[in-house]
PDB file of C-alpha atoms in Angstrom:
ATOM      1  CA  MET H1089       0.000   0.000   0.000  1.00 92.00           C
ATOM      2  CA  ASN H1090       1.155   3.511  -0.826  1.00 97.00           C
ATOM      3  CA  VAL H1091       0.349   6.203   1.714  1.00 98.00           C
ATOM      4  CA  LYS H1092       0.978   9.866   1.080  1.00 98.00           C
ATOM      5  CA  ILE H1093       0.582  12.648   3.605  1.00 98.00           C
ATOM      6  CA  LEU H1094       0.063  15.868   1.689  1.00 98.00           C
ATOM      7  CA  CYS H1095       0.275  18.885   3.957  1.00 97.00           C
ATOM      8  CA  VAL H1096       0.461  22.641   3.932  1.00 96.00           C
ATOM      9  CA  GLY H1097       3.467  24.179   5.648  1.00 95.00           C
ATOM     10  CA  LYS H1098       6.765  23.014   7.019  1.00 94.00           C
ATOM     11  CA  ILE H1099       7.572  21.496  10.375  1.00 95.00           C
ATOM     12  CA  LYS H1100       9.867  23.796  12.315  1.00 92.00           C
ATOM     13  CA  GLU H1101       9.994  22.300  15.812  1.00 95.00           C
ATOM     14  CA  LYS H1102      12.541  19.547  16.423  1.00 97.00           C
ATOM     15  CA  PHE H1103      10.243  17.508  18.667  1.00 97.00           C
ATOM     16  CA  TYR H1104       7.642  17.273  15.876  1.00 97.00           C
ATOM     17  CA  LYS H1105      10.346  16.362  13.353  1.00 97.00           C
ATOM     18  CA  ASP H1106      11.635  13.637  15.681  1.00 98.00           C
ATOM     19  CA  ALA H1107       8.157  12.145  16.159  1.00 97.00           C
ATOM     20  CA  ILE H1108       7.445  12.251  12.417  1.00 97.00           C
ATOM     21  CA  SER H1109      10.761  10.560  11.716  1.00 98.00           C
ATOM     22  CA  GLU H1110      10.067   7.838  14.277  1.00 97.00           C
ATOM     23  CA  TYR H1111       6.604   7.002  12.938  1.00 97.00           C
ATOM     24  CA  SER H1112       7.870   7.163   9.348  1.00 97.00           C
ATOM     25  CA  LYS H1113      10.546   4.623  10.248  1.00 97.00           C
ATOM     26  CA  ARG H1114       7.995   2.364  11.973  1.00 96.00           C
ATOM     27  CA  LEU H1115       5.591   2.581   9.025  1.00 97.00           C
ATOM     28  CA  SER H1116       8.276   1.551   6.520  1.00 97.00           C
ATOM     29  CA  LYS H1117       7.620  -2.059   7.594  1.00 96.00           C
ATOM     30  CA  TYR H1118       3.982  -1.830   6.447  1.00 96.00           C
ATOM     31  CA  CYS H1119       3.683   0.599   3.553  1.00 96.00           C
ATOM     32  CA  SER H1120       5.417   2.987   1.244  1.00 97.00           C
ATOM     33  CA  LEU H1121       5.134   6.404   2.904  1.00 98.00           C
ATOM     34  CA  ASP H1122       5.638   9.740   1.221  1.00 98.00           C
ATOM     35  CA  ILE H1123       5.244  13.070   3.014  1.00 98.00           C
ATOM     36  CA  VAL H1124       4.830  16.048   0.709  1.00 98.00           C
ATOM     37  CA  GLU H1125       4.791  19.609   1.995  1.00 97.00           C
ATOM     38  CA  VAL H1126       3.387  22.480  -0.041  1.00 97.00           C
ATOM     39  CA  PRO H1127       4.158  26.082   0.936  1.00 96.00           C
ATOM     40  CA  ASP H1128       1.652  27.926   3.051  1.00 94.00           C
ATOM     41  CA  GLU H1129       0.458  31.422   2.229  1.00 93.00           C
ATOM     42  CA  LYS H1130       1.116  34.305   4.565  1.00 90.00           C
ATOM     43  CA  THR H1131      -2.099  35.632   6.037  1.00 89.00           C
ATOM     44  CA  SER H1132      -2.654  38.885   7.825  1.00 86.00           C
ATOM     45  CA  GLU H1133      -4.013  38.768  11.369  1.00 86.00           C
ATOM     46  CA  ASN H1134      -7.253  40.518  10.391  1.00 90.00           C
ATOM     47  CA  ALA H1135      -7.815  38.883   7.012  1.00 91.00           C
ATOM     48  CA  SER H1136     -11.236  39.363   5.442  1.00 93.00           C
ATOM     49  CA  ASP H1137     -13.338  36.405   4.313  1.00 93.00           C
ATOM     50  CA  ASN H1138     -12.295  37.159   0.738  1.00 94.00           C
ATOM     51  CA  GLU H1139      -8.576  37.162   1.677  1.00 94.00           C
ATOM     52  CA  ILE H1140      -9.036  33.886   3.572  1.00 94.00           C
ATOM     53  CA  ASN H1141     -10.652  32.277   0.516  1.00 94.00           C
ATOM     54  CA  ILE H1142      -7.817  33.530  -1.710  1.00 95.00           C
ATOM     55  CA  VAL H1143      -5.247  31.970   0.653  1.00 96.00           C
ATOM     56  CA  LYS H1144      -7.122  28.651   0.797  1.00 96.00           C
ATOM     57  CA  ASP H1145      -7.489  28.626  -3.001  1.00 97.00           C
ATOM     58  CA  LYS H1146      -3.747  29.211  -3.536  1.00 97.00           C
ATOM     59  CA  GLU H1147      -2.831  26.469  -1.071  1.00 97.00           C
ATOM     60  CA  GLY H1148      -5.497  24.248  -2.647  1.00 97.00           C
ATOM     61  CA  GLU H1149      -3.985  24.663  -6.119  1.00 98.00           C
ATOM     62  CA  ARG H1150      -0.633  23.522  -4.722  1.00 98.00           C
ATOM     63  CA  ILE H1151      -2.262  20.484  -3.103  1.00 98.00           C
ATOM     64  CA  LEU H1152      -4.238  19.464  -6.200  1.00 98.00           C
ATOM     65  CA  LYS H1153      -1.054  19.404  -8.335  1.00 98.00           C
ATOM     66  CA  HIS H1154       0.158  16.440  -6.265  1.00 98.00           C
ATOM     67  CA  LEU H1155      -2.929  14.287  -6.724  1.00 98.00           C
ATOM     68  CA  LYS H1156      -3.362  11.601  -9.346  1.00 96.00           C
ATOM     69  CA  ASP H1157      -6.689  10.338 -10.666  1.00 95.00           C
ATOM     70  CA  ARG H1158      -6.175   6.928  -9.057  1.00 95.00           C
ATOM     71  CA  ASP H1159      -5.483   8.369  -5.581  1.00 97.00           C
ATOM     72  CA  TYR H1160      -8.059   7.773  -2.888  1.00 98.00           C
ATOM     73  CA  VAL H1161      -8.122  11.130  -1.111  1.00 98.00           C
ATOM     74  CA  VAL H1162      -8.927  11.545   2.570  1.00 98.00           C
ATOM     75  CA  SER H1163      -8.988  15.163   3.708  1.00 98.00           C
ATOM     76  CA  LEU H1164      -8.770  15.968   7.382  1.00 97.00           C
ATOM     77  CA  ALA H1165     -11.601  18.329   8.155  1.00 95.00           C
ATOM     78  CA  ILE H1166     -13.461  19.148  11.337  1.00 92.00           C
ATOM     79  CA  GLU H1167     -16.782  18.364   9.615  1.00 93.00           C
ATOM     80  CA  GLY H1168     -15.582  14.896   8.572  1.00 96.00           C
ATOM     81  CA  ALA H1169     -16.603  11.521   9.958  1.00 97.00           C
ATOM     82  CA  GLN H1170     -15.003  10.355  13.176  1.00 97.00           C
ATOM     83  CA  LYS H1171     -13.747   6.803  13.589  1.00 96.00           C
ATOM     84  CA  ASP H1172     -12.218   4.836  16.401  1.00 95.00           C
ATOM     85  CA  SER H1173      -8.838   3.201  15.780  1.00 94.00           C
ATOM     86  CA  VAL H1174     -10.246  -0.238  14.967  1.00 94.00           C
ATOM     87  CA  SER H1175     -12.773   1.062  12.429  1.00 96.00           C
ATOM     88  CA  PHE H1176     -10.075   3.298  10.914  1.00 97.00           C
ATOM     89  CA  SER H1177      -7.858   0.228  10.518  1.00 96.00           C
ATOM     90  CA  LYS H1178     -10.667  -1.826   8.951  1.00 96.00           C
ATOM     91  CA  HIS H1179     -11.462   1.047   6.600  1.00 97.00           C
ATOM     92  CA  ILE H1180      -7.855   1.262   5.365  1.00 97.00           C
ATOM     93  CA  GLU H1181      -7.752  -2.516   5.004  1.00 96.00           C
ATOM     94  CA  ASN H1182     -11.007  -2.495   2.999  1.00 96.00           C
ATOM     95  CA  LEU H1183      -9.675   0.236   0.723  1.00 97.00           C
ATOM     96  CA  GLY H1184      -6.662  -1.966  -0.046  1.00 93.00           C
ATOM     97  CA  ILE H1185      -8.830  -5.022  -0.627  1.00 94.00           C
ATOM     98  CA  SER H1186     -11.036  -3.064  -3.023  1.00 95.00           C
ATOM     99  CA  GLY H1187      -7.996  -2.077  -5.102  1.00 93.00           C
ATOM    100  CA  LYS H1188      -7.355   1.396  -3.756  1.00 94.00           C
ATOM    101  CA  SER H1189      -3.668   0.978  -3.073  1.00 91.00           C
ATOM    102  CA  SER H1190      -2.763   4.682  -3.145  1.00 96.00           C
ATOM    103  CA  ILE H1191      -4.233   6.627  -0.235  1.00 98.00           C
ATOM    104  CA  VAL H1192      -3.532  10.324   0.177  1.00 98.00           C
ATOM    105  CA  PHE H1193      -4.268  12.070   3.461  1.00 98.00           C
ATOM    106  CA  ILE H1194      -4.478  15.857   3.218  1.00 98.00           C
ATOM    107  CA  ILE H1195      -3.780  18.211   6.107  1.00 97.00           C
ATOM    108  CA  GLY H1196      -4.598  21.824   5.329  1.00 95.00           C
ATOM    109  CA  GLY H1197      -3.025  24.964   6.661  1.00 92.00           C
ATOM    110  CA  SER H1198      -4.201  27.124   9.521  1.00 89.00           C
ATOM    111  CA  LEU H1199      -7.254  28.324   7.571  1.00 92.00           C
ATOM    112  CA  GLY H1200      -8.396  24.894   6.393  1.00 93.00           C
ATOM    113  CA  LEU H1201      -8.877  23.489   2.911  1.00 96.00           C
ATOM    114  CA  SER H1202     -10.259  25.060  -0.250  1.00 97.00           C
ATOM    115  CA  ASN H1203     -13.610  24.002  -1.658  1.00 97.00           C
ATOM    116  CA  GLU H1204     -11.818  22.482  -4.663  1.00 98.00           C
ATOM    117  CA  VAL H1205      -9.739  20.195  -2.428  1.00 98.00           C
ATOM    118  CA  LEU H1206     -12.830  19.197  -0.467  1.00 98.00           C
ATOM    119  CA  LYS H1207     -14.672  18.411  -3.738  1.00 98.00           C
ATOM    120  CA  ARG H1208     -11.753  16.236  -4.938  1.00 98.00           C
ATOM    121  CA  SER H1209     -11.737  14.304  -1.671  1.00 98.00           C
ATOM    122  CA  ASP H1210     -13.240  10.841  -1.565  1.00 98.00           C
ATOM    123  CA  GLU H1211     -13.956  11.320   2.111  1.00 98.00           C
ATOM    124  CA  LEU H1212     -13.523  13.746   4.979  1.00 98.00           C
ATOM    125  CA  LEU H1213     -12.060  12.517   8.248  1.00 98.00           C
ATOM    126  CA  SER H1214     -12.139  14.267  11.600  1.00 97.00           C
ATOM    127  CA  PHE H1215     -10.046  13.354  14.611  1.00 94.00           C
ATOM    128  CA  SER H1216     -12.049  15.644  16.880  1.00 92.00           C
ATOM    129  CA  LYS H1217     -14.341  18.625  16.868  1.00 90.00           C
ATOM    130  CA  MET H1218     -11.389  20.504  18.342  1.00 89.00           C
ATOM    131  CA  THR H1219      -8.861  22.371  16.223  1.00 86.00           C
ATOM    132  CA  PHE H1220      -5.228  21.217  16.276  1.00 88.00           C
ATOM    133  CA  PRO H1221      -2.061  22.787  14.929  1.00 89.00           C
ATOM    134  CA  HIS H1222      -1.289  21.204  11.558  1.00 86.00           C
ATOM    135  CA  GLN H1223       2.206  20.237  12.784  1.00 91.00           C
ATOM    136  CA  LEU H1224       0.736  18.227  15.662  1.00 95.00           C
ATOM    137  CA  MET H1225      -1.947  16.762  13.395  1.00 95.00           C
ATOM    138  CA  ARG H1226       0.756  15.298  11.180  1.00 96.00           C
ATOM    139  CA  VAL H1227       2.160  13.389  14.168  1.00 97.00           C
ATOM    140  CA  VAL H1228      -1.297  12.248  15.302  1.00 97.00           C
ATOM    141  CA  LEU H1229      -2.202  11.067  11.792  1.00 98.00           C
ATOM    142  CA  LEU H1230       1.041   9.120  11.402  1.00 98.00           C
ATOM    143  CA  GLU H1231       0.527   7.498  14.805  1.00 97.00           C
ATOM    144  CA  GLN H1232      -3.011   6.450  13.852  1.00 97.00           C
ATOM    145  CA  ILE H1233      -1.882   5.040  10.504  1.00 98.00           C
ATOM    146  CA  TYR H1234       0.840   3.089  12.333  1.00 97.00           C
ATOM    147  CA  ARG H1235      -1.715   1.865  14.881  1.00 96.00           C
ATOM    148  CA  ALA H1236      -4.036   0.849  12.012  1.00 96.00           C
ATOM    149  CA  MET H1237      -1.282  -1.183  10.358  1.00 96.00           C
ATOM    150  CA  ARG H1238      -0.506  -2.967  13.625  1.00 96.00           C
ATOM    151  CA  ILE H1239      -4.195  -3.769  14.113  1.00 95.00           C
ATOM    152  CA  MET H1240      -4.479  -5.032  10.502  1.00 95.00           C
ATOM    153  CA  ASN H1241      -1.552  -7.365  11.088  1.00 94.00           C
ATOM    154  CA  ASN H1242      -2.889  -8.636  14.424  1.00 94.00           C
ATOM    155  CA  GLU H1243       0.118  -7.196  16.209  1.00 94.00           C
ATOM    156  CA  PRO H1244      -0.079  -5.892  19.757  1.00 87.00           C
ATOM    157  CA  TYR H1245      -0.265  -2.162  20.309  1.00 75.00           C
ATOM    158  CA  HIS H1246      -1.109  -0.282  23.460  1.00 66.00           C
ATOM    159  CA  LYS H1247      -4.721   0.724  23.944  1.00 59.00           C
TER     160      LYS H1247
END
């Protein structure tokens, strides 16, 4: 299975980089992992709704350039469906069984995702109704993908 994490912005903090590196190393046993970062747009503190949409559209164009027609796209969005770890694992397993071997998870920037990215998505996934920094979300997503792979392979993992 090929898994791509497509995200807006760079990771600056060492502790996030270390966690991402660790989970990437662990996942290499289970799948081909690719993490692609697209540049984020600078946004003024008091941006208007129009300016916010312009920023999301620019970031969205950068994201869409990295998607292929065959990719199964899961965008992280607060309005998405929530799953527990076991159902998330079963869902990924079922995607693979049904021939969707290229899964792309999209993490937007601080303003969220453009309408075009949301339209291209095959599904929306939410980890919580709370908002998280996109740097932390990358770590959480990688941990959950790793957990899903362990569950799929009937391997022990802490609960």
